[in-house]
mmCIF file of C-alpha atoms in Angstrom:
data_model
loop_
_atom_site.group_PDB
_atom_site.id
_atom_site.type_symbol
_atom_site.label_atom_id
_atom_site.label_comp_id
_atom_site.label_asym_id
_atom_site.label_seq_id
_atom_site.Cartn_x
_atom_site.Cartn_y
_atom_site.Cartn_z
ATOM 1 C CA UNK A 1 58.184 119.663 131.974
ATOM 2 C CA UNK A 2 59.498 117.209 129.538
ATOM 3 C CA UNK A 3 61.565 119.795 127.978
ATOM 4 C CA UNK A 4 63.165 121.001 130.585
ATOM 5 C CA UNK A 5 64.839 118.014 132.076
ATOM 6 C CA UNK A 6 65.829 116.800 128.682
ATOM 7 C CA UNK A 7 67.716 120.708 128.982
ATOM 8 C CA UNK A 8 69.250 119.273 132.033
ATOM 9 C CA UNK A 9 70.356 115.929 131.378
ATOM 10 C CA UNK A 10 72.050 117.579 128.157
ATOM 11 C CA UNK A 11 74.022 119.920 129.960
ATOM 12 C CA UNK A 12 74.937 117.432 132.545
ATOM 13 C CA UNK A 13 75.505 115.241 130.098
ATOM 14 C CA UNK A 14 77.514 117.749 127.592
ATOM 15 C CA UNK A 15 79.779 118.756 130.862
ATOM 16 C CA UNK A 16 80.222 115.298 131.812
ATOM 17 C CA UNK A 17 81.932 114.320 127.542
ATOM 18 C CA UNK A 18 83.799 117.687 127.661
ATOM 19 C CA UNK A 19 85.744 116.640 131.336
ATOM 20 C CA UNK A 20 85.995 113.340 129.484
ATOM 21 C CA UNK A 21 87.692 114.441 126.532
ATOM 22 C CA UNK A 22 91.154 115.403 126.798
ATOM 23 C CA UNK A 23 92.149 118.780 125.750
ATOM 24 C CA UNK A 24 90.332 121.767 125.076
ATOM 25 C CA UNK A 25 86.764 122.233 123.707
ATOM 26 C CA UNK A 26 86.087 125.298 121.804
ATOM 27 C CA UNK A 27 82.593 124.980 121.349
ATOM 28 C CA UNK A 28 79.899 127.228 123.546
ATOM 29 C CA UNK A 29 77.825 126.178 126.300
ATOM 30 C CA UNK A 30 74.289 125.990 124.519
ATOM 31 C CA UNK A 31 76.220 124.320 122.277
ATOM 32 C CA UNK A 32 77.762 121.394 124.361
ATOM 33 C CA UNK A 33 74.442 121.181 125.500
ATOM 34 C CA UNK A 34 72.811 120.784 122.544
ATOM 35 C CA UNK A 35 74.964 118.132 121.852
ATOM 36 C CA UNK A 36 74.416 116.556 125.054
ATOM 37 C CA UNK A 37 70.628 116.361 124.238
ATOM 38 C CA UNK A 38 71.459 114.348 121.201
ATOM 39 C CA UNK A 39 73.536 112.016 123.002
ATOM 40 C CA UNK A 40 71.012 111.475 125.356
ATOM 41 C CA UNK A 41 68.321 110.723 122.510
ATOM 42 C CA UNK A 42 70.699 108.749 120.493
ATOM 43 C CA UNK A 43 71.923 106.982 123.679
ATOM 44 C CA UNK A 44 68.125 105.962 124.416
ATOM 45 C CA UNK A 45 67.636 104.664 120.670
ATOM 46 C CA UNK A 46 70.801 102.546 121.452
ATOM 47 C CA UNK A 47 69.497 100.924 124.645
ATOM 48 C CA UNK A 48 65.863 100.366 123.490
ATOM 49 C CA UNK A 49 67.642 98.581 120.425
ATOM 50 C CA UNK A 50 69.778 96.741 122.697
ATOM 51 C CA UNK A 51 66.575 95.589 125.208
ATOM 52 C CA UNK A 52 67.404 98.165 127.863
ATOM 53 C CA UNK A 53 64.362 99.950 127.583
ATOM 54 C CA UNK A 54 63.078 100.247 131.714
ATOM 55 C CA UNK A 55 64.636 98.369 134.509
ATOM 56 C CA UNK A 56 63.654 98.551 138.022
ATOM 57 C CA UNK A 57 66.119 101.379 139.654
ATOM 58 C CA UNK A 58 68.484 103.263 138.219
ATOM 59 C CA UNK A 59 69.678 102.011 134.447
ATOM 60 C CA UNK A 60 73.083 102.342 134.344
ATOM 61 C CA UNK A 61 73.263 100.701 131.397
ATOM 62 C CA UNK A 62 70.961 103.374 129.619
ATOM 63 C CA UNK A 63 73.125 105.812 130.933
ATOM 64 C CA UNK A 64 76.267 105.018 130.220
ATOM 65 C CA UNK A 65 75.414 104.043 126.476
ATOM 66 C CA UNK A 66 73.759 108.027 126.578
ATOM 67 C CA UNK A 67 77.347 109.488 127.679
ATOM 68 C CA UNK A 68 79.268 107.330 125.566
ATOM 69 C CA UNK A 69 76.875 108.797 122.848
ATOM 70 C CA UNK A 70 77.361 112.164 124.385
ATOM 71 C CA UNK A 71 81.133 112.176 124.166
ATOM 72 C CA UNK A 72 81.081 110.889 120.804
ATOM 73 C CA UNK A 73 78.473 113.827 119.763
ATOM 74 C CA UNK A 74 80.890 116.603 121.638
ATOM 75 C CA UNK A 75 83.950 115.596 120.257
ATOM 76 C CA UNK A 76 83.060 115.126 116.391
ATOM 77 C CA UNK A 77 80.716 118.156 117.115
ATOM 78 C CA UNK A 78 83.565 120.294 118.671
ATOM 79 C CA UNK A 79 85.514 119.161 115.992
ATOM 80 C CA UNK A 80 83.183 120.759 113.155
ATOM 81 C CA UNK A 81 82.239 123.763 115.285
ATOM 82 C CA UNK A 82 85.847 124.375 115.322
ATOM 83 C CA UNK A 83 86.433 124.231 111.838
ATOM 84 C CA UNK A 84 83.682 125.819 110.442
ATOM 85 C CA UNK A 85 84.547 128.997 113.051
ATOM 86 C CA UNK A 86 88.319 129.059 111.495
ATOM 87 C CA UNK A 87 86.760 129.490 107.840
ATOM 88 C CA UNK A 88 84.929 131.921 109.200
ATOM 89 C CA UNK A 89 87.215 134.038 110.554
ATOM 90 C CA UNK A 90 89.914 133.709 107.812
ATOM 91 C CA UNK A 91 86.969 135.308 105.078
#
């Protein structure tokens, strides 16, 4: 069951840096979520290094430092994805 929320909070996560972001995205859906899954894993590593491991209630701390990670991830992410798909289609 693990695996499937971390498939949830990703795309929640992926939607959530993509309305953040100004502009357009180009990147696909399983993509943004992908990316949101890594945000949310690098966002964790980030909090447990900071001493925000478990709180009692919600930890908004955790989860801001996972979309700030998320947006990061999207953007540079979007950024390649973008690239790489204009190479491609000039070959």
């Amino acid at each position: 069951m693990g695996w499937l929320w971390a498939i949830i909070v990703g795309f929640v996560l992926g939607l959530l840096a993509k309305a953040i972001i100004p502009g357009k995205q180009h990147s696909p859906l399983w993509l943004t979520t992908i990316f949101g899954i890594l945000g949310a894993v690098i966002g964790n590593a980030i909090a447990r290094g900071l001493g925000i491991e478990a709180t009692s209630g919600i930890d908004w701390g955790r989860h801001a430092l996972q979309l700030a990670a998320a947006v990061v991830i999207v953007f540079l992410g979007d950024m390649a994805y973008s690239s790489m798909r204009g190479k491609r289609r000039r070959a």
